[in-house]
Short mmCIF file of C-alpha atoms and ligand atoms in Angstrom, two decimals:
data_model
loop_
_atom_site.label_atom_id
_atom_site.label_comp_id
_atom_site.label_asym_id
_atom_site.label_seq_id
_atom_site.Cartn_x
_atom_site.Cartn_y
_atom_site.Cartn_z
CA MET E 1 1.81 17.35 14.20
CA SER E 2 4.41 19.91 15.11
CA GLU E 3 5.00 22.30 12.34
CA SER E 4 8.59 23.04 13.37
CA LEU E 5 9.53 19.41 13.01
CA ILE E 6 8.25 19.20 9.49
CA PRO E 7 9.36 22.35 7.75
CA ASP E 8 8.67 21.43 4.18
CA LEU E 9 5.07 20.42 4.84
CA ALA E 10 2.31 22.92 4.46
CA PRO E 11 0.93 24.03 7.80
CA ARG E 12 -2.42 22.35 8.26
CA THR E 13 -3.74 24.23 11.21
CA THR E 14 -4.60 27.34 9.15
CA GLN E 15 -6.57 25.60 6.39
CA ALA E 16 -10.11 26.22 7.61
CA PRO E 17 -11.86 27.33 10.71
CA ALA E 18 -13.22 24.30 12.77
CA THR E 19 -16.74 25.62 12.83
CA HIS E 20 -18.92 23.30 10.73
CA GLY E 21 -18.80 20.34 13.19
CA ARG E 22 -18.98 17.70 10.62
CA ARG E 23 -18.01 14.19 11.38
CA VAL E 24 -16.05 11.81 9.20
CA TYR E 25 -15.81 8.04 9.25
CA VAL E 26 -13.04 6.28 7.13
CA GLU E 27 -13.09 2.55 6.41
CA THR E 28 -9.83 1.08 4.96
CA TYR E 29 -9.20 -1.97 2.78
CA GLY E 30 -5.98 -3.27 1.39
CA CYS E 31 -2.40 -2.90 2.37
CA GLN E 32 -0.51 -0.87 4.95
CA MET E 33 0.01 1.86 2.34
CA ASN E 34 -3.69 2.51 2.56
CA THR E 35 -3.75 2.34 6.30
CA TYR E 36 -1.17 5.06 6.27
CA ASP E 37 -3.10 7.00 3.60
CA SER E 38 -6.25 6.84 5.77
CA GLN E 39 -4.19 8.52 8.59
CA VAL E 40 -3.18 11.21 5.93
CA ILE E 41 -6.80 11.74 4.88
CA LEU E 42 -7.83 12.08 8.57
CA GLY E 43 -4.99 14.56 9.08
CA VAL E 44 -6.19 16.69 6.21
CA LEU E 45 -9.76 16.61 7.17
CA GLU E 46 -9.13 17.32 10.92
CA ALA E 47 -7.28 20.42 9.86
CA ALA E 48 -10.29 21.40 7.86
CA GLY E 49 -12.56 21.09 10.91
CA TYR E 50 -13.94 17.51 10.59
CA THR E 51 -14.07 15.27 13.65
CA PRO E 52 -13.20 11.55 13.12
CA VAL E 53 -15.77 9.04 14.38
CA THR E 54 -15.71 5.32 14.52
CA ASP E 55 -19.47 4.83 13.99
CA HIS E 56 -20.49 5.25 10.39
CA LEU E 57 -24.07 5.87 11.55
CA ALA E 58 -22.81 8.95 13.37
CA ALA E 59 -20.94 10.36 10.35
CA ASP E 60 -21.82 13.16 7.97
CA LEU E 61 -19.15 11.96 5.59
CA ILE E 62 -18.15 8.36 4.80
CA LEU E 63 -14.96 7.64 2.95
CA ILE E 64 -14.01 4.11 1.75
CA ASN E 65 -10.23 3.81 1.09
CA THR E 66 -10.06 0.91 -1.41
CA CYS E 67 -7.71 -1.66 -2.94
CA SER E 68 -7.68 -2.93 -6.52
CA VAL E 69 -4.96 -5.61 -6.41
CA ARG E 70 -7.47 -8.49 -6.88
CA GLU E 71 -10.97 -8.55 -8.21
CA HIS E 72 -12.14 -9.94 -4.88
CA ALA E 73 -11.05 -6.79 -3.03
CA GLU E 74 -13.01 -4.64 -5.38
CA HIS E 75 -16.10 -6.83 -5.14
CA LYS E 76 -15.96 -6.49 -1.34
CA VAL E 77 -16.06 -2.75 -1.55
CA ILE E 78 -18.98 -2.55 -4.03
CA SER E 79 -21.08 -4.77 -1.87
CA ARG E 80 -19.98 -2.73 1.23
CA ILE E 81 -21.22 0.46 -0.56
CA GLY E 82 -24.72 -1.07 -0.97
CA GLU E 83 -24.56 -2.37 2.62
CA LEU E 84 -23.80 0.94 4.14
CA ARG E 85 -26.63 2.69 2.08
CA THR E 86 -29.07 0.00 3.40
CA LEU E 87 -27.95 0.37 7.00
CA HIS E 88 -28.27 4.18 6.72
CA GLU E 89 -31.66 4.00 5.07
CA LYS E 90 -32.95 1.62 7.86
CA ALA E 91 -31.53 4.06 10.61
CA GLU E 92 -33.14 7.00 8.62
CA ARG E 93 -29.71 8.54 8.74
CA PRO E 94 -28.31 8.88 5.28
CA PRO E 95 -24.86 10.20 5.17
CA ALA E 96 -24.63 13.62 3.49
CA VAL E 97 -21.58 12.53 1.47
CA LEU E 98 -20.18 9.11 0.49
CA GLY E 99 -16.81 9.07 -1.09
CA ILE E 100 -14.31 6.51 -2.57
CA CYS E 101 -10.63 6.87 -2.15
CA GLY E 102 -7.54 4.78 -3.15
CA CYS E 103 -6.82 2.47 -5.92
CA MET E 104 -10.51 1.89 -7.08
CA ALA E 105 -10.84 5.61 -7.47
CA GLU E 106 -8.01 5.51 -10.02
CA ARG E 107 -9.15 2.32 -11.73
CA MET E 108 -12.92 2.65 -11.71
CA GLN E 109 -13.92 6.22 -11.68
CA ASP E 110 -16.30 5.80 -14.64
CA GLU E 111 -18.04 2.90 -12.96
CA LEU E 112 -18.27 4.46 -9.57
CA THR E 113 -19.67 7.69 -10.83
CA ARG E 114 -22.70 5.81 -12.41
CA GLN E 115 -25.90 6.85 -10.90
CA ARG E 116 -26.73 3.56 -9.31
CA HIS E 117 -23.80 3.75 -6.85
CA ARG E 118 -24.86 7.19 -5.68
CA ILE E 119 -21.17 8.08 -4.97
CA ASP E 120 -20.53 11.77 -4.40
CA LEU E 121 -16.73 11.81 -4.33
CA VAL E 122 -14.00 9.86 -6.08
CA VAL E 123 -10.46 10.82 -4.94
CA GLY E 124 -7.28 9.15 -6.04
CA VAL E 125 -4.12 8.43 -4.08
CA ASP E 126 -2.32 11.64 -5.12
CA HIS E 127 -5.22 13.97 -4.39
CA TYR E 128 -6.15 13.87 -0.65
CA ASP E 129 -5.09 17.47 -0.28
CA ASP E 130 -8.10 18.27 -2.52
CA LEU E 131 -10.53 16.76 -0.13
CA PRO E 132 -11.50 19.95 1.79
CA GLY E 133 -12.18 21.92 -1.38
CA LEU E 134 -14.17 19.09 -3.00
CA LEU E 135 -16.27 18.57 0.11
CA ALA E 136 -17.01 22.29 0.44
CA GLY E 137 -18.75 21.88 -2.95
CA GLN E 138 -20.58 18.81 -1.90
CA PHE E 139 -21.77 20.29 1.37
CA ALA E 140 -22.51 23.74 -0.20
CA ASP E 141 -26.26 23.21 -0.65
CA GLU E 142 -28.02 20.51 1.47
CA GLU E 143 -31.02 20.50 -0.94
CA ALA E 144 -29.18 20.24 -4.22
CA LEU E 145 -27.70 17.00 -5.49
CA PRO E 146 -24.39 18.16 -6.95
CA ALA E 147 -22.70 15.80 -9.59
CA PRO E 148 -20.01 13.46 -8.16
CA SER E 149 -16.65 15.31 -7.58
CA VAL E 150 -13.81 13.39 -9.24
CA SER E 151 -10.02 14.11 -8.48
CA VAL E 152 -7.67 11.42 -9.99
CA GLY E 153 -4.49 10.87 -11.97
CA HIS E 154 -0.81 11.22 -11.50
CA ASP E 155 0.22 14.16 -13.76
CA GLY E 156 1.32 16.66 -11.20
CA ASP E 157 4.64 17.02 -9.46
CA VAL E 158 3.47 15.16 -6.48
CA HIS E 159 5.98 14.33 -3.77
CA TYR E 160 3.43 12.87 -1.37
CA VAL E 161 4.39 14.93 1.46
CA ALA E 162 1.03 15.22 3.43
CA PRO E 163 1.59 14.43 7.00
CA PRO E 164 -0.49 11.73 8.55
CA ALA E 165 -2.65 12.47 11.62
CA LEU E 166 -1.10 10.16 14.20
CA TYR E 167 -3.44 8.23 16.28
CA PRO E 168 -1.20 6.27 18.48
CA THR E 169 -3.03 3.07 19.58
CA ASN E 170 0.30 1.45 20.38
CA ASN E 171 3.85 2.48 20.00
CA SER E 172 4.32 1.20 16.45
CA HIS E 173 3.81 3.49 13.44
CA LEU E 174 3.83 3.38 9.64
CA VAL E 175 5.83 5.85 7.68
CA THR E 176 5.41 5.84 3.94
CA ILE E 177 8.72 6.68 2.22
CA HIS E 178 7.63 6.72 -1.44
CA LYS E 179 4.64 6.14 -3.59
CA GLY E 180 4.04 4.28 -6.87
CA CYS E 181 6.02 1.60 -8.54
CA ASP E 182 8.31 1.54 -11.51
CA TYR E 183 8.53 -2.20 -11.86
CA LYS E 184 5.85 -3.35 -14.18
CA CYS E 185 5.09 -6.94 -13.19
CA THR E 186 2.62 -8.09 -15.74
CA TYR E 187 -0.17 -9.26 -13.34
CA CYS E 188 -0.17 -6.07 -11.27
CA ILE E 189 -2.56 -3.05 -11.42
CA VAL E 190 -0.56 -1.03 -8.83
CA PRO E 191 1.75 0.81 -11.30
CA SER E 192 -1.36 2.26 -13.06
CA THR E 193 -3.36 2.97 -9.87
CA ARG E 194 -0.55 4.51 -7.92
CA GLY E 195 1.49 5.82 -10.65
CA PRO E 196 5.26 6.00 -11.05
CA GLN E 197 7.65 5.80 -8.11
CA SER E 198 8.23 9.09 -6.42
CA GLU E 199 10.26 9.51 -3.31
CA LYS E 200 9.43 11.44 -0.14
CA ARG E 201 12.25 13.74 0.88
CA PRO E 202 14.74 12.16 3.23
CA GLY E 203 14.39 15.24 5.62
CA SER E 204 10.62 14.65 5.65
CA ILE E 205 10.99 11.00 6.48
CA LEU E 206 13.33 11.66 9.36
CA ASN E 207 11.19 14.40 10.63
CA GLU E 208 8.13 12.15 10.59
CA VAL E 209 10.05 9.52 12.59
CA ARG E 210 11.22 12.13 15.11
CA SER E 211 7.67 13.50 15.47
CA ILE E 212 6.48 9.91 16.15
CA ILE E 213 9.00 9.48 18.94
CA GLU E 214 7.85 12.80 20.43
CA ARG E 215 4.47 11.40 20.65
CA GLY E 216 5.59 8.11 22.35
CA GLY E 217 6.21 5.89 19.47
CA ARG E 218 9.10 3.48 19.62
CA GLU E 219 8.74 1.50 16.52
CA VAL E 220 8.37 2.32 12.82
CA THR E 221 7.66 0.47 9.69
CA LEU E 222 9.00 2.03 6.58
CA LEU E 223 6.65 1.49 3.83
CA GLY E 224 6.68 1.49 0.01
CA GLN E 225 5.27 -0.59 -2.87
CA ASN E 226 9.08 -1.55 -3.24
CA VAL E 227 10.58 0.10 -0.23
CA THR E 228 13.97 -1.23 -1.07
CA ALA E 229 14.06 0.71 -4.35
CA TYR E 230 14.01 3.99 -2.60
CA LYS E 231 16.68 6.18 -4.15
CA TRP E 232 16.86 9.93 -3.46
CA ASP E 233 20.04 10.52 -5.32
CA ASP E 234 23.38 8.92 -6.06
CA GLU E 235 24.45 9.42 -2.51
CA LEU E 236 21.32 8.08 -0.74
CA ASP E 237 19.63 4.79 -1.37
CA PHE E 238 17.35 2.61 0.85
CA ALA E 239 20.41 1.27 2.78
CA GLY E 240 21.64 4.88 3.47
CA LEU E 241 18.15 5.88 4.58
CA LEU E 242 18.02 2.96 6.91
CA LYS E 243 21.18 3.97 8.56
CA GLN E 244 19.95 7.50 9.06
CA VAL E 245 16.73 6.28 10.55
CA ALA E 246 18.62 3.96 12.84
CA ARG E 247 20.68 6.85 14.18
CA ILE E 248 17.48 8.74 15.61
CA ASP E 249 17.47 8.62 19.33
CA GLY E 250 14.57 7.12 21.18
CA LEU E 251 13.68 4.65 18.32
CA ASP E 252 13.79 0.86 19.33
CA ARG E 253 12.89 -0.97 16.23
CA ILE E 254 12.64 -0.50 12.56
CA ARG E 255 10.82 -2.77 10.04
CA PHE E 256 10.18 -2.23 6.37
CA LEU E 257 7.81 -3.44 3.70
CA THR E 258 7.89 -4.57 0.81
CA GLY E 259 11.23 -5.73 -0.45
CA HIS E 260 11.85 -6.55 -4.10
CA PRO E 261 14.35 -9.33 -4.81
CA CYS E 262 16.19 -7.25 -7.46
CA ASP E 263 16.99 -4.56 -4.66
CA MET E 264 18.23 -6.93 -2.13
CA HIS E 265 21.91 -5.95 -2.63
CA PRO E 266 24.68 -7.22 -0.36
CA HIS E 267 25.28 -3.72 0.89
CA LEU E 268 21.70 -3.33 2.06
CA MET E 269 21.89 -6.73 3.78
CA ASP E 270 25.12 -5.71 5.41
CA VAL E 271 23.31 -2.61 6.81
CA ILE E 272 20.50 -4.72 8.18
CA ALA E 273 23.10 -7.01 9.81
CA GLU E 274 25.01 -4.01 11.46
CA GLU E 275 22.06 -1.94 12.61
CA GLU E 276 20.60 -3.50 15.81
CA LYS E 277 17.35 -1.55 15.57
CA VAL E 278 16.57 -3.05 12.13
CA CYS E 279 14.47 -6.13 12.50
CA PRO E 280 16.00 -9.04 10.67
CA TRP E 281 12.71 -9.90 8.98
CA LEU E 282 12.66 -9.64 5.21
CA HIS E 283 9.39 -9.75 3.48
CA VAL E 284 10.57 -10.24 -0.18
CA PRO E 285 7.81 -11.58 -2.49
CA ALA E 286 9.13 -14.27 -4.84
CA GLN E 287 5.71 -14.78 -6.63
CA SER E 288 6.93 -17.98 -8.29
CA GLY E 289 9.67 -20.52 -8.16
CA SER E 290 9.62 -21.20 -11.87
CA ASP E 291 12.02 -19.33 -14.15
CA ARG E 292 9.48 -19.51 -17.08
CA THR E 293 6.71 -17.94 -15.00
CA LEU E 294 9.00 -15.46 -13.42
CA LYS E 295 9.96 -14.31 -16.99
CA ARG E 296 6.39 -14.09 -18.15
CA MET E 297 5.54 -12.10 -14.94
CA LYS E 298 8.45 -9.75 -15.81
CA ARG E 299 10.07 -10.14 -12.28
CA TYR E 300 13.67 -9.70 -13.72
CA TYR E 301 15.28 -12.31 -11.42
CA ARG E 302 15.72 -16.01 -11.70
CA ARG E 303 15.09 -18.73 -9.06
CA ASP E 304 18.78 -19.30 -8.42
CA GLU E 305 19.30 -15.53 -7.98
CA TYR E 306 16.58 -15.47 -5.22
CA LEU E 307 18.16 -18.49 -3.61
CA ALA E 308 21.66 -16.90 -3.68
CA MET E 309 20.14 -13.76 -2.04
CA VAL E 310 18.68 -15.91 0.71
CA GLU E 311 21.95 -17.64 1.31
CA TYR E 312 23.85 -14.41 1.50
CA ALA E 313 21.31 -13.06 4.03
CA ARG E 314 21.50 -16.35 6.13
CA ARG E 315 25.27 -16.03 6.21
CA HIS E 316 25.44 -12.37 7.15
CA ILE E 317 22.36 -11.42 9.16
CA PRO E 318 21.89 -13.15 12.49
CA ASP E 319 18.57 -14.75 12.97
CA VAL E 320 17.15 -13.61 9.66
CA THR E 321 13.72 -14.73 8.70
CA PHE E 322 12.04 -14.48 5.22
CA SER E 323 8.45 -14.16 4.29
CA SER E 324 7.03 -13.95 0.84
CA ASP E 325 3.98 -13.66 -1.47
CA PHE E 326 3.14 -16.11 -4.25
CA ILE E 327 0.62 -16.08 -7.01
CA VAL E 328 -0.79 -19.48 -8.23
CA GLY E 329 -2.38 -20.09 -11.65
CA PHE E 330 -0.68 -17.38 -13.45
CA PRO E 331 -1.66 -17.56 -17.27
CA GLY E 332 0.19 -20.51 -18.79
CA GLU E 333 1.46 -21.89 -15.42
CA THR E 334 1.81 -25.61 -15.94
CA GLU E 335 1.82 -28.35 -13.40
CA ALA E 336 5.60 -28.51 -13.87
CA ASP E 337 5.88 -24.77 -13.23
CA PHE E 338 3.76 -25.13 -10.00
CA GLU E 339 5.95 -27.97 -8.81
CA GLU E 340 8.93 -25.84 -9.26
CA THR E 341 7.26 -23.23 -6.97
CA LEU E 342 6.61 -25.97 -4.33
CA SER E 343 10.25 -27.14 -4.36
CA PHE E 344 11.37 -23.54 -4.15
CA VAL E 345 9.13 -22.94 -1.11
CA ARG E 346 10.48 -26.17 0.56
CA LYS E 347 14.13 -25.11 -0.15
CA VAL E 348 13.87 -21.55 1.19
CA ARG E 349 11.88 -22.65 4.36
CA PHE E 350 9.97 -19.29 4.61
CA ASP E 351 8.74 -18.17 8.00
CA THR E 352 5.46 -17.12 6.35
CA VAL E 353 3.99 -17.04 2.89
CA PHE E 354 0.96 -15.20 1.70
CA SER E 355 -0.50 -17.10 -1.38
CA PHE E 356 -3.08 -15.70 -3.87
CA LYS E 357 -4.92 -17.19 -6.78
CA TYR E 358 -4.20 -15.15 -9.98
CA SER E 359 -6.77 -12.53 -10.54
CA GLU E 360 -7.00 -10.96 -14.02
CA ARG E 361 -6.73 -7.15 -13.75
CA PRO E 362 -8.13 -5.17 -16.65
CA GLY E 363 -5.50 -2.93 -17.74
CA ALA E 364 -2.49 -4.98 -16.37
CA PRO E 365 -0.29 -6.47 -19.19
CA ALA E 366 -1.07 -9.99 -18.33
CA ALA E 367 -4.82 -9.33 -18.95
CA ARG E 368 -3.84 -9.80 -22.66
CA LEU E 369 -2.87 -13.41 -21.89
CA ASP E 370 -5.38 -16.25 -21.76
CA ASP E 371 -6.39 -16.80 -18.08
CA ASP E 372 -6.22 -20.51 -18.72
CA VAL E 373 -5.77 -22.16 -15.42
CA THR E 374 -9.28 -23.16 -14.16
CA VAL E 375 -10.71 -21.77 -10.93
CA ASP E 376 -10.63 -25.30 -9.46
CA GLU E 377 -7.11 -25.82 -10.40
CA LYS E 378 -6.16 -22.38 -8.96
CA LYS E 379 -7.88 -23.45 -5.69
CA ARG E 380 -6.09 -26.74 -5.56
CA ARG E 381 -2.62 -25.08 -6.20
CA LEU E 382 -3.42 -22.51 -3.53
N1 5AD U 401 -3.60 -11.67 -8.85
C1 5AD U 401 -3.24 -12.25 -7.69
N2 5AD U 401 -2.41 -11.72 -6.85
C2 5AD U 401 -1.88 -10.54 -7.13
N3 5AD U 401 -0.95 -9.81 -6.31
C3 5AD U 401 -0.69 -8.75 -7.01
N4 5AD U 401 -1.48 -8.66 -8.17
C4 5AD U 401 -2.15 -9.93 -8.21
C5 5AD U 401 -3.01 -10.37 -9.12
N5 5AD U 401 -3.45 -9.74 -10.29
C6 5AD U 401 -0.39 -10.18 -5.07
C7 5AD U 401 1.10 -10.38 -5.25
C8 5AD U 401 1.52 -9.22 -4.43
C9 5AD U 401 0.61 -9.17 -3.45
C10 5AD U 401 0.40 -7.88 -2.63
O1 5AD U 401 -0.60 -9.32 -4.13
O2 5AD U 401 1.61 -11.61 -4.67
O3 5AD U 401 2.89 -9.38 -3.86
FE1 SF4 U 402 3.05 -4.69 -8.53
FE2 SF4 U 402 5.30 -5.71 -9.21
FE3 SF4 U 402 5.15 -2.99 -8.44
FE4 SF4 U 402 4.88 -5.03 -6.69
S1 SF4 U 402 6.69 -4.63 -7.86
S2 SF4 U 402 3.59 -3.23 -6.94
S3 SF4 U 402 3.89 -6.64 -7.74
S4 SF4 U 402 4.29 -4.16 -10.26
#
């Protein structure tokens, strides 16, 4: 990453001499935010002298970047930890250090640091800059077994400006433009694992895109938990940022993920319509088509408002397509509520939908509700 292009990022080439020759393997679960974060992690560690490898058996350090959005995602990681230990024991090549990053680090630090998991490092989403220091402690004495190092929480003035290591495998790249979420949908654990919304500086975002183009990239996907809620100040919201990114020479296409229905204002859709580089694909999770359920999910829009938004987009954006996420079996969802969702899906005619069975997340507000739709019924609705 060129330092001159990213003036407000700490230079990474001076962090540590590349003499220890340790190899790092990163495995990523969950959403594109995590894919991006894994590139950030690799960037931080490369600057500290680690070499990325794609074979975990060849690694001195294994990091698993995790997701907590549903229980199933967490179970997968817990069993993967055991599997990796077994594979390494069989190969007589135990990794020196095994660490957990991402949302599970935030939500399950107590569980993960229990002795039976034998985890050395638990690092939350705002703390990847701490990795070299924490690892120095873990690698300090090969004979000793230091206690797990833990770095989690959201109390600092974090603006999430760490640059990713760009490993172009194609010409399409992710650019996270903010972190966290200020919506508090009742089913969702993300506001607690990723903290409040905090914007990356517009200058950093534009420089990151320019740097991608310099390296041969032609496409970017702007990322955020609610990318359309980006707001730097009264002058610059997501629509304004999109226009500025679209002005960058050498860029062919811009996508963005994920939109929130409440932020799909007409002026944003007008920009999407006007800017040729912006792909007219809108991923705007509806979650339900029943007003009763939407209210209890605290989504802050009604079914008819979503439908009006779709209608506006179809009138103004040529070739626009919609995709969405839905949750079935939210606590208290009746057959009539579910039928409303089905009729809503039929009405909108989404290009793609991703549907999930409700999964109770300890700590999310809906965990206080009775998870009363049976597993079989959730399966049927799915
Ligand atoms: N149970 C099931 N699905 C969930 N999602 C978020 N939280 C939960 C949960 N507790 C889904 C939503 C979101 C997608 C990324 O994951 O549909 O849009
Ligand atoms: Fe979770 Fe809702 Fe925020 Fe999306 S908008 S991350 S579903 S709380």
